[in-house]
Short mmCIF file of C-alpha atoms and ligand atoms in Angstrom, two decimals:
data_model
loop_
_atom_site.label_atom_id
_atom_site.label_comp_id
_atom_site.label_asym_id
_atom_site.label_seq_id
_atom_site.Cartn_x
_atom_site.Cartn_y
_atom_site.Cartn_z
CA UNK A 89 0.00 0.00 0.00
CA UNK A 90 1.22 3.57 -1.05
CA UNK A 91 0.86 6.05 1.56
CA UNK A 92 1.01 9.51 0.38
CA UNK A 93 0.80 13.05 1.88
CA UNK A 94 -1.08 15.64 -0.15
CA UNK A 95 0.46 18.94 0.25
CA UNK A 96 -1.98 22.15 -0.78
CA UNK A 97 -2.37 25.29 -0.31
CA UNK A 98 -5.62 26.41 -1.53
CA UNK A 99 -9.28 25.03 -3.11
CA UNK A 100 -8.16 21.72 -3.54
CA UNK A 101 -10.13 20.57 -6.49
CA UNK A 102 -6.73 17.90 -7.18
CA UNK A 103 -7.20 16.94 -3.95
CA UNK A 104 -10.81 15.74 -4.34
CA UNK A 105 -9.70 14.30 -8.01
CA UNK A 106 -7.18 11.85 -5.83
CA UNK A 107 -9.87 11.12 -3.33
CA UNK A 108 -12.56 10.34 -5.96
CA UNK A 109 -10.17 7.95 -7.65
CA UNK A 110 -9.46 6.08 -4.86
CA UNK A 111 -13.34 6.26 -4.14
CA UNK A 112 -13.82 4.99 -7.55
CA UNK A 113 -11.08 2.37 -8.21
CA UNK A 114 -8.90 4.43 -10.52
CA UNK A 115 -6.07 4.83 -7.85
CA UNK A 116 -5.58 1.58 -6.18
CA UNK A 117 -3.05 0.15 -4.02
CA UNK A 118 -2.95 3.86 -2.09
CA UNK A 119 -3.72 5.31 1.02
CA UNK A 120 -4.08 9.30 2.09
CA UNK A 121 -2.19 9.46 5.61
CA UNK A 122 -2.14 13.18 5.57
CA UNK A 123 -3.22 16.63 4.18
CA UNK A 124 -0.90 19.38 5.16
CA UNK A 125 -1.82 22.64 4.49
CA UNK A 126 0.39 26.17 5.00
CA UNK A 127 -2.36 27.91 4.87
CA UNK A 128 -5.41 27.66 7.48
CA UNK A 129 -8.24 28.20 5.56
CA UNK A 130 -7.23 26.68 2.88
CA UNK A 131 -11.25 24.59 1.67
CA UNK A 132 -8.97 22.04 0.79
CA UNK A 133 -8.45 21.18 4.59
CA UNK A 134 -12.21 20.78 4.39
CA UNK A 135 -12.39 18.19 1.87
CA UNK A 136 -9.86 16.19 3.55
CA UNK A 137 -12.18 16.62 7.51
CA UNK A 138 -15.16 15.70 4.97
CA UNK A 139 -12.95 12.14 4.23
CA UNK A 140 -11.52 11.64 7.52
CA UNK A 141 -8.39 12.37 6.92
CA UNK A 142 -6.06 14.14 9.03
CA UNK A 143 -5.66 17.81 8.10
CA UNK A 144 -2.83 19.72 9.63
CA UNK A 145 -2.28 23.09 8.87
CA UNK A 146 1.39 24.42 9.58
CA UNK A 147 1.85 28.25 8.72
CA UNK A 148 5.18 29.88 8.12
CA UNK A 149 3.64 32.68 10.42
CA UNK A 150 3.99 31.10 13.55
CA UNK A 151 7.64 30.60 13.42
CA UNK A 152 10.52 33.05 13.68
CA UNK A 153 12.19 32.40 10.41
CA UNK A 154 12.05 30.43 7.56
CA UNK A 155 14.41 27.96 8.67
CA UNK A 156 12.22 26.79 12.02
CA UNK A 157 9.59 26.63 9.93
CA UNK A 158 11.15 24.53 7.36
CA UNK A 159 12.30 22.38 10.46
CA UNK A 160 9.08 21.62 11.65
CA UNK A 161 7.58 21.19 8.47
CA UNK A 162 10.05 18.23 7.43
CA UNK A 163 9.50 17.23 10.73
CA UNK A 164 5.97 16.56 10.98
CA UNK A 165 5.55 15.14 7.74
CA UNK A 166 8.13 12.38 8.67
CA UNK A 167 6.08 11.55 11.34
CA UNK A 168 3.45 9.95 8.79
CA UNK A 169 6.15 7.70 7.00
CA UNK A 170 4.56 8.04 3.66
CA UNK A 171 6.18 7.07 0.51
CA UNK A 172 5.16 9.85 -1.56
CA UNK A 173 4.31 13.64 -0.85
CA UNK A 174 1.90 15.06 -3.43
CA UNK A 175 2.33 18.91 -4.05
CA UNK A 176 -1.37 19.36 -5.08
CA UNK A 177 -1.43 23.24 -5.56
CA UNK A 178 1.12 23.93 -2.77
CA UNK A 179 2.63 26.83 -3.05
CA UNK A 180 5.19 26.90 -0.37
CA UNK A 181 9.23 26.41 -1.79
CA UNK A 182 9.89 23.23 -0.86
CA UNK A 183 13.27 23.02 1.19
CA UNK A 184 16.30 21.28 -0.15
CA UNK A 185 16.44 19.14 3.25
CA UNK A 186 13.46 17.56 2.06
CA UNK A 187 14.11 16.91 -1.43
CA UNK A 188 17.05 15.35 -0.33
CA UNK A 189 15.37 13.28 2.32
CA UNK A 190 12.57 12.30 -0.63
CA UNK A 191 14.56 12.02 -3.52
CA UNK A 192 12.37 11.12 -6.66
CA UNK A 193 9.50 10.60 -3.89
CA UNK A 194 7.53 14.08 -4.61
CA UNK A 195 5.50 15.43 -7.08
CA UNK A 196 4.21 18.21 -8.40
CA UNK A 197 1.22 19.29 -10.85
CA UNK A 198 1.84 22.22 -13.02
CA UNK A 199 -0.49 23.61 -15.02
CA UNK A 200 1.61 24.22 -18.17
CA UNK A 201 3.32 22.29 -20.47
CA UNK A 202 6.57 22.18 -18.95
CA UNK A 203 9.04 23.45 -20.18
CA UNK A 204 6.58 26.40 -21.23
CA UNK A 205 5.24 28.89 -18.53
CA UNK A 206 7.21 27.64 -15.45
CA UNK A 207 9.77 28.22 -13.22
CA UNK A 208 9.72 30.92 -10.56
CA UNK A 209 7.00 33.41 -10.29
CA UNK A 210 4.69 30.75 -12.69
CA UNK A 211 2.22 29.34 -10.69
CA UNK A 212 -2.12 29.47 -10.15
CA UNK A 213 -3.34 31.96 -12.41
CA UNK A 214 -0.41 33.58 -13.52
CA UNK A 215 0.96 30.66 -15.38
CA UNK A 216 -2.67 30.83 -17.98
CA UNK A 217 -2.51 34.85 -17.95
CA UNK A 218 1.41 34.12 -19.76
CA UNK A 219 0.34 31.61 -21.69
CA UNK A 220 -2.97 33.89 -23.49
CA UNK A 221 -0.41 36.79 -23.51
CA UNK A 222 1.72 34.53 -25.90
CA UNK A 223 -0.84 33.59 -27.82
CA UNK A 224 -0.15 29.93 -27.43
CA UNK A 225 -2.87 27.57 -29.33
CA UNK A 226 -2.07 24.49 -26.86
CA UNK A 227 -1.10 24.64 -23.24
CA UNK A 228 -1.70 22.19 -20.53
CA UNK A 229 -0.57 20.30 -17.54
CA UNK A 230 2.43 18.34 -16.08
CA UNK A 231 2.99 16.00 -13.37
CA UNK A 232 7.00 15.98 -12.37
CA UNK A 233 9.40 14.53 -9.82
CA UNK A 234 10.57 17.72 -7.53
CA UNK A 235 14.06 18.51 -7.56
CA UNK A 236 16.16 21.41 -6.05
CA UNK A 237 15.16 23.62 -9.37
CA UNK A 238 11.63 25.02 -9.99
CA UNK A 239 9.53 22.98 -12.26
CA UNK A 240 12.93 21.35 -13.44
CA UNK A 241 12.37 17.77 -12.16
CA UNK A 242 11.67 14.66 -14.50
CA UNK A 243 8.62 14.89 -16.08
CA UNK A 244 6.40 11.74 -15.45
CA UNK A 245 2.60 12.66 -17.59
CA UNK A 246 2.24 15.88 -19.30
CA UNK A 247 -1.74 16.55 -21.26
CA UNK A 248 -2.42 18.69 -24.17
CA UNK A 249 -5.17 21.52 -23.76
CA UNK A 250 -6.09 23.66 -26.60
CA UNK A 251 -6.92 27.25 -26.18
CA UNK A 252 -9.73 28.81 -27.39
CA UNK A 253 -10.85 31.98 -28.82
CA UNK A 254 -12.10 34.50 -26.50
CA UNK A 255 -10.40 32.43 -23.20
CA UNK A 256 -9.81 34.73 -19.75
CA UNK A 257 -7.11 33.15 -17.85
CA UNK A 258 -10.27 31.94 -15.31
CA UNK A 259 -11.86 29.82 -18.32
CA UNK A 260 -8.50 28.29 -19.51
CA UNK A 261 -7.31 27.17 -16.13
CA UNK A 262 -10.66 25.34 -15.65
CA UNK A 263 -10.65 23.88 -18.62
CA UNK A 264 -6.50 22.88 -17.76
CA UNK A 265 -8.03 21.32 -14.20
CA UNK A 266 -10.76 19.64 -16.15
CA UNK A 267 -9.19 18.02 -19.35
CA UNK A 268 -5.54 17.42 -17.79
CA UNK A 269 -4.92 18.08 -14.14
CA UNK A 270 -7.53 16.63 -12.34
CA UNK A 271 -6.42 13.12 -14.71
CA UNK A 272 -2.58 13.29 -14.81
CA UNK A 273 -2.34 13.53 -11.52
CA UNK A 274 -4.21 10.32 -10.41
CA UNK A 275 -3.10 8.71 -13.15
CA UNK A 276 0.61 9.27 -12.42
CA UNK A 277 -0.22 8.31 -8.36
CA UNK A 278 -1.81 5.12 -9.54
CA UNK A 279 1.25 4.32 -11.69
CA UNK A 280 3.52 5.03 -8.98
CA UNK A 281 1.24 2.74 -6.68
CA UNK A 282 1.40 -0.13 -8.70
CA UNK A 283 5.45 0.54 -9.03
CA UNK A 284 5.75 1.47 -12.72
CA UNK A 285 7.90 4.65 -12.72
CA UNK A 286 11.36 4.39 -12.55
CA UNK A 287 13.88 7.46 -13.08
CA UNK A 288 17.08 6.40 -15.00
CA UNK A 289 19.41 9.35 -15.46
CA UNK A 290 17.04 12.23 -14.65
CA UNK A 291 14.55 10.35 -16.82
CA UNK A 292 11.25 8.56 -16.23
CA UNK A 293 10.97 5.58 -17.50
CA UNK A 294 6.93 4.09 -17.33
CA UNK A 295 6.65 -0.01 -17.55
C1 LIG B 570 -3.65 24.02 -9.78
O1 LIG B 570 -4.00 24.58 -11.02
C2 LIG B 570 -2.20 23.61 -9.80
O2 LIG B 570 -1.78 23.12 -11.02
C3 LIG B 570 -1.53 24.92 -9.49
O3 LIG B 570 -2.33 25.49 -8.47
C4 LIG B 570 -3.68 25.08 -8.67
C5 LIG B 570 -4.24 24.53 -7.38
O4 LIG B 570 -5.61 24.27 -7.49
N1 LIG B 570 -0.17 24.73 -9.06
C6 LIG B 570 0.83 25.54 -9.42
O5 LIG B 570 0.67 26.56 -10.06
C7 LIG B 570 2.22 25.11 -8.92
N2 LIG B 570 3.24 25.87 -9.56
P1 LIG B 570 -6.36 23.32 -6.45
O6 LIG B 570 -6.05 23.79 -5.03
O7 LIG B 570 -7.83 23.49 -6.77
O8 LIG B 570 -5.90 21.91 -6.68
#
């Protein structure tokens, strides 16, 4: 059984895509230990309460620096022993402790085609008001390993979306959640849980 830790830091509709594949049979083989959350009010604490899953919310405010913070962060996530953390819309920098600690066992959704529209400063909204300023036809989503760059990991599942005349960044990040993040992202979890992703030289090799 895969234990994970989902790691958010706002709505948490890829949240409730994980939890509805598991509900459905899509994700097998997995378990949800945790939700952590930086950010208290963050709904997607709600939907976890509304599984029974424990929902922890630890916030960068209540700690003198960055580095305590980052200390107890790392700390109370070990105390789950999961396999895999899921960074499901979090939007906190993830330290390089960690990374180290779960080398090719995090991942990230993007909501870009990696390597367009990422990196620092990309992220929520932002990344669909760059890609309509472009004028791209086709954007989408990726689900990546974390490593100590931003958005540089190996790439696992990426998923096409096209772009439509008359799109606000609102309408073409729903349609992004609908058509590839809200499928990628179980998808890749599932493969993970039934031990098909391997990463050979910074690569991900899928059996
Ligand atoms: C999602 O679109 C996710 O791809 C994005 O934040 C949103 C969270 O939505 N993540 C990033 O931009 C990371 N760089 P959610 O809370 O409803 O899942």
């Amino acid at each position: 059984m895969l234990k994970i830790a989902v790691l958010v830091s706002g709505g948490g509709t890829n949240l409730q895509a994980i939890l509805d594949a598991i509900d459905a049979g899509t994700i097998t083989n997995t378990q949800v230990a945790v939700v952590i959350s930086n950010n208290a009010g963050a709904y997607a604490l709600e939907r976890a309460r509304a599984k029974g899953i424990e929902a922890v919310c630890i916030s960068p405010k209540d700690y003198d620096d960055r580095a305590a913070f980052n200390d107890a962060f790392l700390e109370r996530l070990n105390q789950y022993e999961v396999d895999l953390v899921v960074l499901a819309g979090f939007l906190v920098v993830i330290p390089e402790k960690m990374i180290a600690q779960y080398r090719n066992r995090i991942i990230n959704i993007h909501p870009s085609l990696i390597p367009s529209f990422c990196g620092t400063g990309f992220y929520g909204l932002k990344v669909h008001e760059q890609a309509l300023a472009r004028g791209v036809r086709v954007t989408g989503a990726t689900v990546h390993f974390v490593d100590e760059g931003t958005d540089t990991g190996p790439i696992i599942l990426q998923k096409a979306v096209e772009v439509q005349q008359g799109d606000t960044p609102k309408v073409l990040q729903q349609r992004v959640m609908e058509q590839a993040e809200w499928k990628i992202l179980p998808q890749a979890i599932n493969l993970i849980a039934q031990g098909r992703v391997r990463v050979v030289d910074g690569r991900v090799h899928i059996s």
